[in-house]
Short mmCIF file of N, CA, C and O in Angstrom, two decimals:
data_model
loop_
_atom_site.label_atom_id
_atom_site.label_comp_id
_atom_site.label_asym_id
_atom_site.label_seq_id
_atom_site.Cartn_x
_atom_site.Cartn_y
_atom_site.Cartn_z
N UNK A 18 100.84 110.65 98.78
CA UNK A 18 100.72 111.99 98.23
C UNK A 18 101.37 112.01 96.85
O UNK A 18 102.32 111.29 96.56
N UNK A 19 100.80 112.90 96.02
CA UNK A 19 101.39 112.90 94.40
C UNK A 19 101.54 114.25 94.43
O UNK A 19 100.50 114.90 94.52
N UNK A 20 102.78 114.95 94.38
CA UNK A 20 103.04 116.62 94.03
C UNK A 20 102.91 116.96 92.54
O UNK A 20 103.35 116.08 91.79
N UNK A 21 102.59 117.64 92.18
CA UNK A 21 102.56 118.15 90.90
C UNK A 21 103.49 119.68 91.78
O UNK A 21 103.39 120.42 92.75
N UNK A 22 104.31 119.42 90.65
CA UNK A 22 105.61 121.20 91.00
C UNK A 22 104.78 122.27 90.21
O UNK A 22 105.43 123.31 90.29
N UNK A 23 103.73 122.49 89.54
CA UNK A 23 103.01 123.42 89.07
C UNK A 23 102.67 124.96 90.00
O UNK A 23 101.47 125.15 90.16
N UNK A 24 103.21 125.57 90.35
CA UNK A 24 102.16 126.71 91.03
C UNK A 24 100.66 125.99 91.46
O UNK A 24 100.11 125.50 92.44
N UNK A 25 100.44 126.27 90.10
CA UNK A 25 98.75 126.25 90.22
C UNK A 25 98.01 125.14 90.69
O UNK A 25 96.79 125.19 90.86
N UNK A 26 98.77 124.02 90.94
CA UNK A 26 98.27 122.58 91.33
C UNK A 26 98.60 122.22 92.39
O UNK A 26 99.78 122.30 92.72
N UNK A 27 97.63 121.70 93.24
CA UNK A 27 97.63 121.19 94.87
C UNK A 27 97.74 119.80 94.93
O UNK A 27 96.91 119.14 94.31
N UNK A 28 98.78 119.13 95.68
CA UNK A 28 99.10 117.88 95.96
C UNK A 28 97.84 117.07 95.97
O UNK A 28 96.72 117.56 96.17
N UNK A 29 98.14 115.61 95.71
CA UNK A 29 96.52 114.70 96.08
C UNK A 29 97.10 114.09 97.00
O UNK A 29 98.32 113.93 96.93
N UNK A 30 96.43 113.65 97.94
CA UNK A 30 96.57 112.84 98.72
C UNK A 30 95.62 111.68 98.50
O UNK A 30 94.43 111.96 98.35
N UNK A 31 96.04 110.34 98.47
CA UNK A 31 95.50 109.02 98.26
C UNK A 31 95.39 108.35 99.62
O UNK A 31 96.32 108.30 100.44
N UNK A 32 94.25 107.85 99.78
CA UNK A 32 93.76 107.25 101.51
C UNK A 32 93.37 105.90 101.26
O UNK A 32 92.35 105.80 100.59
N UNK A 33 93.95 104.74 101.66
CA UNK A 33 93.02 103.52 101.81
C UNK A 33 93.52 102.61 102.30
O UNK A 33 92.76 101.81 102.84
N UNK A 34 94.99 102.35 102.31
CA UNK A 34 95.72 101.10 102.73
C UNK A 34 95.53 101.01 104.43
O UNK A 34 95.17 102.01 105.04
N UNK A 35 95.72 100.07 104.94
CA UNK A 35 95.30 99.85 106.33
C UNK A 35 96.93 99.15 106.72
O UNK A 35 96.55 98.44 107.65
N UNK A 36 97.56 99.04 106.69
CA UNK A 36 99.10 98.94 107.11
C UNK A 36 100.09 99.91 106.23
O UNK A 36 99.59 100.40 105.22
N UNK A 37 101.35 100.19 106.51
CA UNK A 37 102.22 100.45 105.46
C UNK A 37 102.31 100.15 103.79
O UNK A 37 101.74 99.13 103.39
N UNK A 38 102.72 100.64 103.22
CA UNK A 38 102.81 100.87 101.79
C UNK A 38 104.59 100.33 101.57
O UNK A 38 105.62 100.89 101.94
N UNK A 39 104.45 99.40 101.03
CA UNK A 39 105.79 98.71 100.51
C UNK A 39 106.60 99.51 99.16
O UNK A 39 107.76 99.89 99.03
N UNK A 40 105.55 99.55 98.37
CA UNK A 40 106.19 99.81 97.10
C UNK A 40 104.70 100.74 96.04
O UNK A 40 103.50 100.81 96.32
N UNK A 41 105.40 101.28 94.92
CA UNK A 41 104.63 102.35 94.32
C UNK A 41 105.05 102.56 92.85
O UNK A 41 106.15 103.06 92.63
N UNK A 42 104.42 102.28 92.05
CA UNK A 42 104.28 102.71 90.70
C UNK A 42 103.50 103.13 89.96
O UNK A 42 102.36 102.67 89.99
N UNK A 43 104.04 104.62 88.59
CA UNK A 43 103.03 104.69 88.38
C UNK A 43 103.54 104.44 86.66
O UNK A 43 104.64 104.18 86.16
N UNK A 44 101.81 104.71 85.94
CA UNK A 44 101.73 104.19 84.72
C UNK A 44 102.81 104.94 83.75
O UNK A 44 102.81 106.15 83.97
N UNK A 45 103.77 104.51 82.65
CA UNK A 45 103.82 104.84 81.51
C UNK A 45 103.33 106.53 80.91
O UNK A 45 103.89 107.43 80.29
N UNK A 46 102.24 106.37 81.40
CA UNK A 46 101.01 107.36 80.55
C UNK A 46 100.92 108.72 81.79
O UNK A 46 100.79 109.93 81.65
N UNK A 47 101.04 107.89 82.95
CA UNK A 47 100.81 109.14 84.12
C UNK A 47 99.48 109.29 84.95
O UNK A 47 99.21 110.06 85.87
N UNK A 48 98.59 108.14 84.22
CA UNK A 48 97.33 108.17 84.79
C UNK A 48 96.11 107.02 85.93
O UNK A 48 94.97 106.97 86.40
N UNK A 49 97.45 106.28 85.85
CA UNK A 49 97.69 105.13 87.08
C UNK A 49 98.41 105.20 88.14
O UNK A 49 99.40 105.93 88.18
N UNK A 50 98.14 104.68 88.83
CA UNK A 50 99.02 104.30 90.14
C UNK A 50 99.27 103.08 90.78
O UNK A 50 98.22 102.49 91.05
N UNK A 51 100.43 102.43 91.16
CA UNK A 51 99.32 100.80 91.62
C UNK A 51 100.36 101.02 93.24
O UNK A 51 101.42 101.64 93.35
N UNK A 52 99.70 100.37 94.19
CA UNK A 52 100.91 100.45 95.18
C UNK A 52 100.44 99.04 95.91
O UNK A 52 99.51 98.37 95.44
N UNK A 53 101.24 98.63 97.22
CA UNK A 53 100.86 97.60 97.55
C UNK A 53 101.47 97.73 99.24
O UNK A 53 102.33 98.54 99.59
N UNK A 54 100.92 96.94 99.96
CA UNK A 54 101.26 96.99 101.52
C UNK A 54 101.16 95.76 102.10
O UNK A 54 100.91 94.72 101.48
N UNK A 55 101.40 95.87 103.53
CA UNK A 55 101.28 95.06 104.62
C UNK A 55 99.92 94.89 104.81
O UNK A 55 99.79 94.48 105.97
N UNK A 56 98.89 94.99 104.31
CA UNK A 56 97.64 94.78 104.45
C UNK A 56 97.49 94.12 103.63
O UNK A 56 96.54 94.59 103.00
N UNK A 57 97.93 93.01 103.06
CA UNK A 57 98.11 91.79 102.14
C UNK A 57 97.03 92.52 101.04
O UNK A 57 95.98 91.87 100.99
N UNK A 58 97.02 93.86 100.03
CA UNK A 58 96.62 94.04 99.13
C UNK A 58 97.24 95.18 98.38
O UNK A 58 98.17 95.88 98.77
N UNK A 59 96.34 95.30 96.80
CA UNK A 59 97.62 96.00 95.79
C UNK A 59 96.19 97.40 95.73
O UNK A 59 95.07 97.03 96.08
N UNK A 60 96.30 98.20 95.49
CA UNK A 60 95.62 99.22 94.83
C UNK A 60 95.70 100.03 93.43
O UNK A 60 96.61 100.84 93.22
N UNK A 61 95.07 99.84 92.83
CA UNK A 61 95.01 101.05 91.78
C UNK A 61 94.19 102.25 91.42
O UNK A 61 92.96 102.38 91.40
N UNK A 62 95.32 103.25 91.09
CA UNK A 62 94.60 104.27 92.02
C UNK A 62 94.22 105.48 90.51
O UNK A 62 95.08 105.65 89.66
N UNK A 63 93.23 106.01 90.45
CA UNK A 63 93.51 106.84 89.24
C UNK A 63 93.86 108.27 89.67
O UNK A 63 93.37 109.06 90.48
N UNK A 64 95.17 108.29 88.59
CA UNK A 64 95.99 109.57 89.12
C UNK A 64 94.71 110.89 88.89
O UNK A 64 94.70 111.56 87.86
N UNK A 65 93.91 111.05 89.78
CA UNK A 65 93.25 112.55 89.65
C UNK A 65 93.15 113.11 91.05
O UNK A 65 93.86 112.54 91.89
N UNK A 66 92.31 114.22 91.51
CA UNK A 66 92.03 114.90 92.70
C UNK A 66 91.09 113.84 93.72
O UNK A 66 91.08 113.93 94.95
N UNK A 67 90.52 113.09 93.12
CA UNK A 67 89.67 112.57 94.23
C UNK A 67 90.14 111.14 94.21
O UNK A 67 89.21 110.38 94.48
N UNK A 68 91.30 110.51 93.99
CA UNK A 68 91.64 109.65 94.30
C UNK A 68 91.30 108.03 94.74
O UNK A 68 91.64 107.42 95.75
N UNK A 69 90.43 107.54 93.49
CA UNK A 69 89.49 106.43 93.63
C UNK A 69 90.53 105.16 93.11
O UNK A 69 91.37 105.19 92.22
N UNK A 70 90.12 104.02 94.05
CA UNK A 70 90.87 103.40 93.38
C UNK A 70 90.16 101.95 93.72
O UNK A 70 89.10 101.77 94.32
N UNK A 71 91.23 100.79 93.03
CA UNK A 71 90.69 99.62 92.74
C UNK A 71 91.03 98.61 93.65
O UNK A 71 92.26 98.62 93.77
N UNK A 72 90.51 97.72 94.37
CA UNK A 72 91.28 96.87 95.57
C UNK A 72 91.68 95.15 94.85
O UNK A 72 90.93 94.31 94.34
N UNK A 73 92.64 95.14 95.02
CA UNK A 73 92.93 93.61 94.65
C UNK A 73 93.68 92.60 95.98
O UNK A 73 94.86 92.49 96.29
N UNK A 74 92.70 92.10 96.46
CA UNK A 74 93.03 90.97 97.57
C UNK A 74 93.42 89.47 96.65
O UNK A 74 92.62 88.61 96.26
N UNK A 75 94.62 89.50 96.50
CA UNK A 75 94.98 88.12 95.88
C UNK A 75 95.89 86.87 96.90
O UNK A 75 95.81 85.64 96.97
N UNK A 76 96.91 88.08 97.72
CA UNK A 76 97.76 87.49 98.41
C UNK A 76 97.45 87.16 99.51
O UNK A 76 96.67 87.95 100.03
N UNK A 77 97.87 85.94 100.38
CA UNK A 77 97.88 85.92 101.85
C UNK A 77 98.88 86.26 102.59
O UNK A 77 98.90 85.74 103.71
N UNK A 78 100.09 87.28 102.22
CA UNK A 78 100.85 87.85 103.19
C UNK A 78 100.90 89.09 102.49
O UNK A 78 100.48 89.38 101.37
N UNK A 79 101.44 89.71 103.27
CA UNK A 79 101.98 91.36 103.05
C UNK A 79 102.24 91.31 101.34
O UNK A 79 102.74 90.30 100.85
N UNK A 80 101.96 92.21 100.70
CA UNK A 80 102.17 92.70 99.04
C UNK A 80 103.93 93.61 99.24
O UNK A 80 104.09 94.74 99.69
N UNK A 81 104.95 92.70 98.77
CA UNK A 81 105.99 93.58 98.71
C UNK A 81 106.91 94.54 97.54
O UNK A 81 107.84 95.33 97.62
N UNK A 82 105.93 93.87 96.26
CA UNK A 82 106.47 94.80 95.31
C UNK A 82 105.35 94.60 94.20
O UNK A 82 104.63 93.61 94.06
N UNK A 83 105.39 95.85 93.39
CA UNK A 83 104.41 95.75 92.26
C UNK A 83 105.14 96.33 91.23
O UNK A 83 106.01 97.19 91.40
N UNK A 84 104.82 95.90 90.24
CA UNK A 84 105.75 96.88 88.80
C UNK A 84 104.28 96.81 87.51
O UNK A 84 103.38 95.98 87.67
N UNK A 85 104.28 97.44 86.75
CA UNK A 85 103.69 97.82 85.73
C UNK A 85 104.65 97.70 84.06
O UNK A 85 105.59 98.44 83.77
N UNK A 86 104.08 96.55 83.15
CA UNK A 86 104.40 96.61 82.52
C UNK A 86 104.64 98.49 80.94
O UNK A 86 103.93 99.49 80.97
N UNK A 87 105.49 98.30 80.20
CA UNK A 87 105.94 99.57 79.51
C UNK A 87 104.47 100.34 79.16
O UNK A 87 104.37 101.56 79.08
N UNK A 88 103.45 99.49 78.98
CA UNK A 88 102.46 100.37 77.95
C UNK A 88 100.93 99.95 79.34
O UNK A 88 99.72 99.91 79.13
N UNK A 89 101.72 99.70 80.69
CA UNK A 89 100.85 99.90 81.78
C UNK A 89 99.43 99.02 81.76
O UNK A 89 98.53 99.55 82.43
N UNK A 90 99.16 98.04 81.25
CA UNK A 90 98.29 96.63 80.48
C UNK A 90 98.53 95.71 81.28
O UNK A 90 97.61 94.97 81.60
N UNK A 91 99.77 95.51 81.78
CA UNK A 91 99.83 94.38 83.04
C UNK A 91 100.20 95.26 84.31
O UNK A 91 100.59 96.41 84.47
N UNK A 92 99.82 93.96 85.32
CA UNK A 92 100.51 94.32 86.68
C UNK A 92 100.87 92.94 87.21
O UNK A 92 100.15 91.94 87.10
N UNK A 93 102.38 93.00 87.94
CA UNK A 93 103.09 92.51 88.43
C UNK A 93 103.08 92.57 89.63
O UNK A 93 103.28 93.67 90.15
N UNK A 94 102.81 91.24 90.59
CA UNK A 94 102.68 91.76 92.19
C UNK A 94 103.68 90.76 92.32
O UNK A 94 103.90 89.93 91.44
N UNK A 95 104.61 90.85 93.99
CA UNK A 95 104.93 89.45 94.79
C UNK A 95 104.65 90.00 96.04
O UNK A 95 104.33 91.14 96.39
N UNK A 96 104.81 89.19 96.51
CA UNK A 96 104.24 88.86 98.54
C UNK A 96 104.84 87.66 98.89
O UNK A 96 105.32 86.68 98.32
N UNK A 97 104.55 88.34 100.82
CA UNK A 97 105.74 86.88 101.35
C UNK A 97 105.14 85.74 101.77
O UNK A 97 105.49 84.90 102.60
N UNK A 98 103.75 85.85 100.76
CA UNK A 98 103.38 84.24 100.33
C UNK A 98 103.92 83.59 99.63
O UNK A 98 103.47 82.47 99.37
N UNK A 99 105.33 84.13 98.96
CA UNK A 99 106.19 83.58 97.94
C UNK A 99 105.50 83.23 96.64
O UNK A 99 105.67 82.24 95.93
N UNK A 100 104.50 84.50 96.42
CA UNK A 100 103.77 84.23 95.47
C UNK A 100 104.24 85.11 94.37
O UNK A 100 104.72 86.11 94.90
N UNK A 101 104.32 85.20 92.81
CA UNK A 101 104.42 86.26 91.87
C UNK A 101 103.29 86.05 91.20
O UNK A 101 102.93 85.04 90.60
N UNK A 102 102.76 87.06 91.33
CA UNK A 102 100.95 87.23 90.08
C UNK A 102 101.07 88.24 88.90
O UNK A 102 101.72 89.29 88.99
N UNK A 103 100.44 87.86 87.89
CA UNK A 103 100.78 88.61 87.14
C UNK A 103 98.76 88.98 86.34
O UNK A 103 97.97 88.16 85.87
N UNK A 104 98.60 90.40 86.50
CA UNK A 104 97.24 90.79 86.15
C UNK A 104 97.06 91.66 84.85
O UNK A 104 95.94 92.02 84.50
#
């Protein structure tokens, strides 16, 4: 879920991961999202109402952290494939 504290604006809710959600970042800019789970994948999600996003299956274990570089151009994953990727 993403709150906006606005009155006038209704929470989004984002749907797709198929295990738990480890970790969550969003862009610099405000208009990304990337998160990652126990469903050995990362998502990116575009921050709007209908909540579409991008699937990246890279890892073979659980996705335990993601970070986003300052100007949101890279992404940073690891998993307990003891893997670090960098996209």
């Amino acid at each position: 879920m993403v709150w906006n504290f606005k009155s006038t604006m209704r929470p989004f809710r984002f749907v797709g991961h198929k295990g738990p959600v480890y970790d969550v970042k969003v862009a610099p800019a405000g208009n990304m999202i990337a998160s990652c789970s126990a469903d050995n994948t990362i998502r990116i999600w575009n921050n709007t109402v209908e909540g579409h996003s991008q699937v990246i299956k890279s890892h073979s274990g659980p996705v335990r952290s993601v970070d986003l570089s300052f100007n949101g151009q890279l992404l940073l994953s690891g998993s307990d494939d003891k893997i670090l990727k960098v996209f």
